[in-house]
CSV table of C-alpha atoms in Angstrom, one decimal:
chain,number,residue,atom,x,y,z
X,1,GLN,CA,124.3,-156.4,-70.1
X,2,LEU,CA,122.5,-153.8,-72.1
X,3,GLU,CA,121.3,-151.7,-69.1
X,4,GLY,CA,124.9,-151.6,-68.0
X,5,ASP,CA,126.0,-150.5,-71.4
X,6,ARG,CA,123.4,-147.9,-71.4
X,7,ARG,CA,124.1,-146.6,-68.2
X,8,GLN,CA,128.0,-146.5,-68.8
X,9,ASN,CA,127.1,-144.5,-72.0
X,10,LEU,CA,125.1,-142.1,-70.2
X,11,VAL,CA,128.1,-141.7,-67.7
X,12,ASP,CA,130.4,-141.1,-70.6
X,13,GLU,CA,128.2,-138.4,-72.0
X,14,LEU,CA,128.0,-136.8,-68.7
X,15,LEU,CA,131.9,-136.8,-68.3
X,16,THR,CA,132.0,-135.2,-72.0
X,17,ARG,CA,129.4,-132.7,-71.2
X,18,HIS,CA,131.3,-131.7,-67.9
X,19,LYS,CA,134.5,-131.3,-69.9
X,20,GLN,CA,132.9,-129.3,-72.4
X,21,LEU,CA,131.2,-127.0,-69.9
X,22,GLU,CA,134.6,-126.6,-68.0
X,23,ALA,CA,136.1,-125.7,-71.4
X,24,SER,CA,133.3,-123.1,-72.3
X,25,TYR,CA,133.6,-121.7,-68.7
X,26,ARG,CA,137.3,-121.0,-69.3
X,27,ASN,CA,136.4,-119.5,-72.6
X,28,GLU,CA,138.3,-122.3,-74.6
X,29,GLY,CA,137.4,-123.6,-77.9
X,30,PRO,CA,135.2,-121.9,-80.5
X,31,GLU,CA,132.1,-119.9,-79.8
X,32,PRO,CA,131.7,-120.6,-76.3
X,33,ASP,CA,128.2,-119.3,-76.2
X,34,MET,CA,126.9,-121.7,-78.7
X,35,THR,CA,128.6,-124.6,-77.0
X,36,ARG,CA,126.9,-123.6,-73.5
X,37,SER,CA,123.4,-123.3,-75.1
X,38,SER,CA,123.9,-126.7,-77.0
X,39,LEU,CA,125.2,-128.3,-73.8
X,40,MET,CA,122.2,-127.0,-71.7
X,41,ALA,CA,119.9,-128.1,-74.4
X,42,GLY,CA,120.4,-131.8,-73.5
X,43,GLY,CA,121.6,-132.6,-76.9
X,44,ALA,CA,118.5,-131.8,-78.8
X,45,LYS,CA,120.1,-128.9,-80.7
X,46,ARG,CA,123.2,-130.9,-81.5
X,47,GLY,CA,121.1,-133.3,-83.0
X,48,ILE,CA,122.2,-136.2,-80.9
X,49,THR,CA,119.5,-138.4,-79.6
X,50,ASN,CA,120.3,-141.3,-77.2
X,51,PRO,CA,118.3,-144.2,-78.6
X,52,TRP,CA,118.7,-146.0,-75.0
X,53,LEU,CA,116.5,-143.1,-73.3
X,54,LEU,CA,113.8,-143.8,-75.6
X,55,GLU,CA,113.6,-147.6,-74.9
X,56,GLU,CA,113.7,-147.8,-71.2
X,57,SER,CA,110.5,-149.1,-69.8
X,58,GLU,CA,108.6,-148.1,-66.7
X,59,GLU,CA,109.5,-151.1,-65.1
X,60,THR,CA,113.2,-150.6,-65.0
X,61,ARG,CA,113.4,-146.7,-65.0
X,62,GLY,CA,115.2,-145.8,-61.8
X,63,LEU,CA,116.2,-149.3,-60.9
X,64,GLY,CA,119.9,-149.8,-60.0
X,65,PHE,CA,122.1,-152.4,-61.4
X,66,ASP,CA,121.5,-154.9,-58.6
X,67,GLU,CA,117.9,-154.4,-58.7
X,68,LEU,CA,117.8,-154.8,-62.5
X,69,ARG,CA,119.8,-158.1,-62.2
X,70,GLN,CA,117.3,-159.4,-59.7
X,71,GLN,CA,114.4,-158.6,-61.9
X,72,GLN,CA,116.2,-160.4,-64.9
X,73,ARG,CA,116.7,-163.3,-62.6
X,74,ARG,CA,112.9,-163.3,-61.6
X,75,ILE,CA,111.7,-163.2,-65.3
X,76,ILE,CA,114.1,-165.9,-66.1
X,77,GLU,CA,112.9,-168.2,-63.2
X,78,GLU,CA,109.1,-167.6,-64.5
X,79,GLN,CA,110.2,-168.3,-67.9
X,80,ASP,CA,111.8,-171.7,-66.5
X,81,ALA,CA,108.7,-172.5,-64.5
X,82,GLY,CA,106.7,-172.0,-67.8
X,83,LEU,CA,109.1,-174.1,-69.7
X,84,ASP,CA,109.1,-176.8,-67.0
X,85,ALA,CA,105.2,-177.0,-67.3
X,86,LEU,CA,105.4,-177.0,-70.9
X,87,SER,CA,107.8,-179.9,-70.8
X,88,SER,CA,105.6,-181.6,-68.3
X,89,ILE,CA,102.8,-181.2,-70.6
X,90,ILE,CA,104.6,-182.4,-73.8
X,91,SER,CA,105.8,-185.4,-71.7
X,92,ARG,CA,102.2,-186.3,-70.9
X,93,GLN,CA,101.5,-186.1,-74.4
X,94,LYS,CA,104.2,-188.4,-75.5
X,95,GLN,CA,103.1,-190.8,-73.0
X,96,MET,CA,99.5,-190.7,-74.3
X,97,GLY,CA,100.8,-191.0,-77.8
X,98,GLN,CA,102.8,-194.1,-76.9
X,99,GLU,CA,99.8,-195.6,-75.2
X,100,ILE,CA,97.6,-195.0,-78.3
X,101,GLY,CA,100.2,-196.5,-80.5
X,102,ASN,CA,100.2,-199.5,-78.1
X,103,GLU,CA,96.6,-199.9,-78.2
X,104,LEU,CA,96.5,-199.6,-81.8
X,105,ASP,CA,99.2,-202.4,-82.2
X,106,GLU,CA,97.0,-204.6,-79.9
X,107,GLN,CA,93.8,-203.9,-81.9
X,108,ASN,CA,95.7,-204.6,-85.1
X,109,GLU,CA,96.7,-208.0,-83.8
X,110,ILE,CA,93.3,-208.9,-82.8
X,111,ILE,CA,92.1,-207.8,-86.3
X,112,ASP,CA,94.7,-209.9,-87.8
X,113,ASP,CA,93.8,-212.7,-85.5
X,114,LEU,CA,90.1,-212.3,-86.5
X,115,THR,CA,90.7,-212.3,-90.1
X,116,ASN,CA,92.8,-215.6,-89.9
X,117,LEU,CA,89.9,-217.1,-88.1
X,118,VAL,CA,87.4,-215.7,-90.7
X,119,GLU,CA,89.5,-217.2,-93.4
X,120,SER,CA,89.8,-220.5,-91.7
X,121,THR,CA,86.0,-220.7,-91.1
X,122,ASP,CA,85.4,-219.7,-94.7
X,123,ASP,CA,87.5,-222.5,-96.0
X,124,ARG,CA,86.1,-225.1,-93.8
X,125,LEU,CA,82.6,-223.6,-95.0
X,126,ARG,CA,83.7,-224.1,-98.7
X,127,ASN,CA,84.8,-227.6,-97.8
X,128,GLN,CA,81.7,-228.4,-96.2
X,129,THR,CA,79.5,-227.0,-98.9
X,130,ARG,CA,81.6,-229.2,-101.4
X,131,HIS,CA,81.0,-232.1,-99.3
X,132,VAL,CA,77.2,-231.7,-99.0
X,133,LYS,CA,77.1,-231.2,-102.8
X,134,MET,CA,79.0,-234.5,-103.3
X,135,VAL,CA,76.5,-236.2,-100.8
X,136,ASP,CA,73.6,-234.9,-102.5
X,137,LYS,CA,74.7,-236.0,-106.1
X,138,LYS,CA,75.4,-239.4,-104.5
X,139,LEU,CA,71.9,-239.3,-103.2
X,140,GLU,CA,70.4,-238.4,-106.7
X,141,SER,CA,72.5,-241.0,-108.3
X,142,CYS,CA,71.4,-243.7,-105.9
X,143,GLY,CA,67.6,-242.9,-105.9
């Protein structure tokens, strides 16, 4: 769109210059010699600069509208391919993150089960220790 606008501006400027040259040729308007020299100077003496002319890259210079459109489509296709690759990578990382989360959940369950077993064993050990102490006291009292 920008390239089309730029080229339309160029055509409009050329038409305006053409009309000015014709008017100058017929000696219409003020100071025809001044107008001719400013027209032939390419706008530099008039102080008019076209920013579109300064920004055109080597890649697009001399390309027609259809060629520019094809180049733009090619660039968009390349960007789409890059985005597809990035999407694939992000999907894989998401899958890996979910798998890591699942593994952590399983490990936490194992740790919880182990904690319960250790607490149960600790309780049984205390009970047995008390029982041994009672048996030891009875032994001392009996004999």
